Amino acid sequence: MFVFCASAFEPTCDCACEDLDRDRLGQSTWYLLHEIAKHVPTTKESHFKNFMYSLSHLYPCETCRKHIGDYILENNIELNKQWLCDFHNDVNVRLGKASFDCSTL
Ligand SMILES: Cc1cc2nc3c(=O)[nH]c(=O)nc-3n(C[C@H](O)[C@H](O)[C@H](O)COP(=O)(O)OP(=O)(O)OC[C@H]3O[C@@H](n4cnc5c(N)ncnc54)[C@H](O)[C@@H]3O)c2cc1C
């Protein structure tokens, strides 16, 4: 179960926080992000940008949050499947995982 570790819902946990199910949180967040990229029209891109900026402040894992912030600073946010796939692959590679074949999306 997802639990905030700090009081007053302050998301201060790093990835090492024992109460944070980092994998479940990551899988759920990626699911949401990929579904947004798949189903939401590009006319909503400004909202998606705000959402990603917010995530870079609110994601409850400090290391992940920093990487989200770094990535969106260096890569202009776009609301499409390719952008999301590339972002997810950047995290995959950083974690030593295989890259996903974005052409299968
Ligand atoms: C924005 C963000 C940043 C993160 N940063 C970190 C971090 O810095 N350190 C850390 O330890 N963890 C981080 N995580 C968590 C990490 O990415 C994984 O979610 C977690 O390690 C569990 O990995 P998993 O192998 O179960 O699959 P996940 O990476 O969670 O992927 C879920 C499923 O998505 C599919 N998939 C994989 N790659 C792609 C792709 N490129 N495009 C489309 N579908 C794909 C696969 O079917 C996979 O099973 C982050 C998560 C998010 C959402």
PDB file of C-alpha atoms and ligand atoms in Angstrom:
ATOM      1  CA  MET A   1       0.000   0.000   0.000  1.00  0.00           C
ATOM      2  CA  PHE A   2       1.219   3.481  -0.819  1.00  0.00           C
ATOM      3  CA  VAL A   3       1.984   5.498   2.315  1.00  0.00           C
ATOM      4  CA  PHE A   4       3.423   8.974   2.760  1.00  0.00           C
ATOM      5  CA  CYS A   5       6.271   8.683   5.256  1.00  0.00           C
ATOM      6  CA  ALA A   6       6.272  12.238   6.538  1.00  0.00           C
ATOM      7  CA  SER A   7       3.556  13.898   8.517  1.00  0.00           C
ATOM      8  CA  ALA A   8       1.038  16.313   7.010  1.00  0.00           C
ATOM      9  CA  PHE A   9       1.354  14.573   3.626  1.00  0.00           C
ATOM     10  CA  GLU A  10       4.712  16.125   2.957  1.00  0.00           C
ATOM     11  CA  PRO A  11       6.296  13.892   0.289  1.00  0.00           C
ATOM     12  CA  THR A  12       9.844  13.808   1.578  1.00  0.00           C
ATOM     13  CA  CYS A  13      10.644  10.104   1.100  1.00  0.00           C
ATOM     14  CA  ASP A  14      13.612   9.114  -0.952  1.00  0.00           C
ATOM     15  CA  CYS A  15      13.674   5.824  -2.864  1.00  0.00           C
ATOM     16  CA  ALA A  16      15.180   4.113   0.175  1.00  0.00           C
ATOM     17  CA  CYS A  17      12.186   4.924   2.382  1.00  0.00           C
ATOM     18  CA  GLU A  18      10.903   1.580   3.640  1.00  0.00           C
ATOM     19  CA  ASP A  19       7.232   2.613   3.564  1.00  0.00           C
ATOM     20  CA  LEU A  20       7.394   3.545  -0.100  1.00  0.00           C
ATOM     21  CA  ASP A  21       6.578   0.777  -2.575  1.00  0.00           C
ATOM     22  CA  ARG A  22       8.711   2.322  -5.290  1.00  0.00           C
ATOM     23  CA  ASP A  23       7.994  -0.338  -7.912  1.00  0.00           C
ATOM     24  CA  ARG A  24       4.227  -0.215  -7.466  1.00  0.00           C
ATOM     25  CA  LEU A  25       4.283   3.566  -7.442  1.00  0.00           C
ATOM     26  CA  GLY A  26       6.416   3.588 -10.600  1.00  0.00           C
ATOM     27  CA  GLN A  27       4.289   1.024 -12.436  1.00  0.00           C
ATOM     28  CA  SER A  28       1.066   2.868 -11.552  1.00  0.00           C
ATOM     29  CA  THR A  29       2.475   6.242 -12.539  1.00  0.00           C
ATOM     30  CA  TRP A  30       3.838   4.962 -15.836  1.00  0.00           C
ATOM     31  CA  TYR A  31       0.441   3.363 -16.543  1.00  0.00           C
ATOM     32  CA  LEU A  32      -1.303   6.684 -15.966  1.00  0.00           C
ATOM     33  CA  LEU A  33       1.228   8.642 -18.039  1.00  0.00           C
ATOM     34  CA  HIS A  34       1.130   6.216 -20.985  1.00  0.00           C
ATOM     35  CA  GLU A  35      -2.683   6.188 -20.941  1.00  0.00           C
ATOM     36  CA  ILE A  36      -2.715   9.994 -20.958  1.00  0.00           C
ATOM     37  CA  ALA A  37      -0.318  10.044 -23.945  1.00  0.00           C
ATOM     38  CA  LYS A  38      -2.477   7.468 -25.745  1.00  0.00           C
ATOM     39  CA  HIS A  39      -5.940   8.923 -25.161  1.00  0.00           C
ATOM     40  CA  VAL A  40      -5.695  12.644 -24.473  1.00  0.00           C
ATOM     41  CA  PRO A  41      -5.605  15.018 -27.477  1.00  0.00           C
ATOM     42  CA  THR A  42      -2.585  17.270 -28.027  1.00  0.00           C
ATOM     43  CA  THR A  43      -4.863  20.291 -27.505  1.00  0.00           C
ATOM     44  CA  LYS A  44      -4.406  19.468 -23.796  1.00  0.00           C
ATOM     45  CA  GLU A  45      -0.605  19.650 -24.013  1.00  0.00           C
ATOM     46  CA  SER A  46      -0.331  22.710 -21.750  1.00  0.00           C
ATOM     47  CA  HIS A  47      -2.183  20.802 -19.021  1.00  0.00           C
ATOM     48  CA  PHE A  48       0.155  17.853 -19.506  1.00  0.00           C
ATOM     49  CA  LYS A  49       3.148  20.182 -19.151  1.00  0.00           C
ATOM     50  CA  ASN A  50       1.740  21.515 -15.883  1.00  0.00           C
ATOM     51  CA  PHE A  51       1.124  17.954 -14.740  1.00  0.00           C
ATOM     52  CA  MET A  52       4.738  16.938 -15.454  1.00  0.00           C
ATOM     53  CA  TYR A  53       6.102  20.044 -13.717  1.00  0.00           C
ATOM     54  CA  SER A  54       3.905  19.234 -10.724  1.00  0.00           C
ATOM     55  CA  LEU A  55       5.140  15.641 -10.750  1.00  0.00           C
ATOM     56  CA  SER A  56       8.725  16.919 -10.583  1.00  0.00           C
ATOM     57  CA  HIS A  57       7.780  18.502  -7.247  1.00  0.00           C
ATOM     58  CA  LEU A  58       5.288  15.986  -5.879  1.00  0.00           C
ATOM     59  CA  TYR A  59       6.523  12.534  -6.910  1.00  0.00           C
ATOM     60  CA  PRO A  60       7.120  10.811  -3.543  1.00  0.00           C
ATOM     61  CA  CYS A  61      10.697   9.650  -4.228  1.00  0.00           C
ATOM     62  CA  GLU A  62      13.357  12.310  -4.031  1.00  0.00           C
ATOM     63  CA  THR A  63      15.829  10.778  -6.479  1.00  0.00           C
ATOM     64  CA  CYS A  64      13.077  10.107  -9.028  1.00  0.00           C
ATOM     65  CA  ARG A  65      11.730  13.627  -8.595  1.00  0.00           C
ATOM     66  CA  LYS A  66      15.130  15.123  -9.311  1.00  0.00           C
ATOM     67  CA  HIS A  67      15.472  13.020 -12.459  1.00  0.00           C
ATOM     68  CA  ILE A  68      12.020  14.034 -13.654  1.00  0.00           C
ATOM     69  CA  GLY A  69      12.988  17.686 -13.149  1.00  0.00           C
ATOM     70  CA  ASP A  70      16.301  17.252 -14.966  1.00  0.00           C
ATOM     71  CA  TYR A  71      14.655  15.422 -17.879  1.00  0.00           C
ATOM     72  CA  ILE A  72      11.919  17.977 -18.466  1.00  0.00           C
ATOM     73  CA  LEU A  73      14.450  20.795 -18.287  1.00  0.00           C
ATOM     74  CA  GLU A  74      16.477  19.194 -21.071  1.00  0.00           C
ATOM     75  CA  ASN A  75      13.633  17.741 -23.138  1.00  0.00           C
ATOM     76  CA  ASN A  76      10.732  19.945 -24.118  1.00  0.00           C
ATOM     77  CA  ILE A  77       7.572  18.229 -22.867  1.00  0.00           C
ATOM     78  CA  GLU A  78       5.247  16.919 -25.563  1.00  0.00           C
ATOM     79  CA  LEU A  79       1.952  15.142 -25.198  1.00  0.00           C
ATOM     80  CA  ASN A  80       2.474  12.100 -27.393  1.00  0.00           C
ATOM     81  CA  LYS A  81       3.327   8.404 -27.092  1.00  0.00           C
ATOM     82  CA  GLN A  82       6.849   8.793 -28.475  1.00  0.00           C
ATOM     83  CA  TRP A  83       7.824  11.479 -25.955  1.00  0.00           C
ATOM     84  CA  LEU A  84       6.550   9.365 -23.084  1.00  0.00           C
ATOM     85  CA  CYS A  85       8.241   6.236 -24.392  1.00  0.00           C
ATOM     86  CA  ASP A  86      11.560   8.073 -24.731  1.00  0.00           C
ATOM     87  CA  PHE A  87      11.223   9.465 -21.206  1.00  0.00           C
ATOM     88  CA  HIS A  88      10.395   6.014 -19.787  1.00  0.00           C
ATOM     89  CA  ASN A  89      13.382   4.566 -21.677  1.00  0.00           C
ATOM     90  CA  ASP A  90      15.654   7.235 -20.218  1.00  0.00           C
ATOM     91  CA  VAL A  91      14.623   6.012 -16.751  1.00  0.00           C
ATOM     92  CA  ASN A  92      14.924   2.344 -17.833  1.00  0.00           C
ATOM     93  CA  VAL A  93      18.502   2.887 -19.027  1.00  0.00           C
ATOM     94  CA  ARG A  94      19.414   4.832 -15.896  1.00  0.00           C
ATOM     95  CA  LEU A  95      18.176   1.891 -13.813  1.00  0.00           C
ATOM     96  CA  GLY A  96      20.140  -0.601 -15.932  1.00  0.00           C
ATOM     97  CA  LYS A  97      17.016  -2.028 -17.620  1.00  0.00           C
ATOM     98  CA  ALA A  98      16.504  -2.788 -21.297  1.00  0.00           C
ATOM     99  CA  SER A  99      15.033  -0.107 -23.529  1.00  0.00           C
ATOM    100  CA  PHE A 100      11.467  -0.629 -24.690  1.00  0.00           C
ATOM    101  CA  ASP A 101      10.910  -0.745 -28.474  1.00  0.00           C
ATOM    102  CA  CYS A 102       8.828   2.396 -28.997  1.00  0.00           C
ATOM    103  CA  SER A 103       7.938   1.372 -32.563  1.00  0.00           C
ATOM    104  CA  THR A 104       5.611  -1.289 -31.121  1.00  0.00           C
ATOM    105  CA  LEU A 105       3.362   1.345 -29.496  1.00  0.00           C
TER     106      LEU A 105
HETATM  107  C1  LIG B   1       8.569   9.508 -13.889  1.00  0.00           C
HETATM  108  C2  LIG B   1       9.233   8.358 -13.151  1.00  0.00           C
HETATM  109  C3  LIG B   1      10.570   8.443 -12.757  1.00  0.00           C
HETATM  110  C4  LIG B   1      11.164   7.397 -12.053  1.00  0.00           C
HETATM  111  N1  LIG B   1      12.454   7.518 -11.641  1.00  0.00           N
HETATM  112  C5  LIG B   1      13.017   6.516 -10.928  1.00  0.00           C
HETATM  113  C6  LIG B   1      14.331   6.627 -10.412  1.00  0.00           C
HETATM  114  O1  LIG B   1      14.991   7.668 -10.582  1.00  0.00           O
HETATM  115  N2  LIG B   1      14.834   5.596  -9.683  1.00  0.00           N
HETATM  116  C7  LIG B   1      14.104   4.453  -9.447  1.00  0.00           C
HETATM  117  O2  LIG B   1      14.617   3.536  -8.794  1.00  0.00           O
HETATM  118  N3  LIG B   1      12.866   4.313  -9.947  1.00  0.00           N
HETATM  119  C8  LIG B   1      12.296   5.301 -10.657  1.00  0.00           C
HETATM  120  N4  LIG B   1      11.021   5.163 -11.134  1.00  0.00           N
HETATM  121  C9  LIG B   1      10.344   3.845 -11.022  1.00  0.00           C
HETATM  122  C10 LIG B   1      10.800   2.935 -12.189  1.00  0.00           C
HETATM  123  O3  LIG B   1      10.722   3.610 -13.444  1.00  0.00           O
HETATM  124  C11 LIG B   1       9.924   1.668 -12.321  1.00  0.00           C
HETATM  125  O4  LIG B   1       8.558   2.023 -12.345  1.00  0.00           O
HETATM  126  C12 LIG B   1      10.165   0.651 -11.231  1.00  0.00           C
HETATM  127  O5  LIG B   1      11.539   0.353 -11.141  1.00  0.00           O
HETATM  128  C13 LIG B   1       9.401  -0.660 -11.554  1.00  0.00           C
HETATM  129  O6  LIG B   1       9.881  -1.112 -12.806  1.00  0.00           O
HETATM  130  P1  LIG B   1       9.241  -2.273 -13.671  1.00  0.00           P
HETATM  131  O7  LIG B   1      10.400  -3.049 -14.254  1.00  0.00           O
HETATM  132  O8  LIG B   1       8.252  -3.045 -12.866  1.00  0.00           O
HETATM  133  O9  LIG B   1       8.470  -1.611 -14.886  1.00  0.00           O
HETATM  134  P2  LIG B   1       8.136  -0.088 -15.180  1.00  0.00           P
HETATM  135  O10 LIG B   1       9.371   0.627 -15.618  1.00  0.00           O
HETATM  136  O11 LIG B   1       7.358   0.471 -14.031  1.00  0.00           O
HETATM  137  O12 LIG B   1       7.203  -0.219 -16.455  1.00  0.00           O
HETATM  138  C14 LIG B   1       5.885  -0.776 -16.384  1.00  0.00           C
HETATM  139  C15 LIG B   1       5.594  -1.448 -17.722  1.00  0.00           C
HETATM  140  O13 LIG B   1       5.646  -0.459 -18.751  1.00  0.00           O
HETATM  141  C16 LIG B   1       6.173  -1.043 -19.960  1.00  0.00           C
HETATM  142  N5  LIG B   1       7.276  -0.210 -20.432  1.00  0.00           N
HETATM  143  C17 LIG B   1       8.580  -0.214 -20.066  1.00  0.00           C
HETATM  144  N6  LIG B   1       9.267   0.733 -20.714  1.00  0.00           N
HETATM  145  C18 LIG B   1       8.373   1.354 -21.519  1.00  0.00           C
HETATM  146  C19 LIG B   1       8.487   2.426 -22.445  1.00  0.00           C
HETATM  147  N7  LIG B   1       9.635   3.056 -22.686  1.00  0.00           N
HETATM  148  N8  LIG B   1       7.367   2.800 -23.111  1.00  0.00           N
HETATM  149  C20 LIG B   1       6.192   2.180 -22.897  1.00  0.00           C
HETATM  150  N9  LIG B   1       6.020   1.157 -22.026  1.00  0.00           N
HETATM  151  C21 LIG B   1       7.111   0.760 -21.339  1.00  0.00           C
HETATM  152  C22 LIG B   1       6.598  -2.467 -19.637  1.00  0.00           C
HETATM  153  O14 LIG B   1       5.579  -3.320 -20.109  1.00  0.00           O
HETATM  154  C23 LIG B   1       6.645  -2.485 -18.131  1.00  0.00           C
HETATM  155  O15 LIG B   1       6.337  -3.747 -17.605  1.00  0.00           O
HETATM  156  C24 LIG B   1      10.408   6.217 -11.788  1.00  0.00           C
HETATM  157  C25 LIG B   1       9.076   6.150 -12.183  1.00  0.00           C
HETATM  158  C26 LIG B   1       8.484   7.213 -12.838  1.00  0.00           C
HETATM  159  C27 LIG B   1       7.026   7.137 -13.231  1.00  0.00           C
END
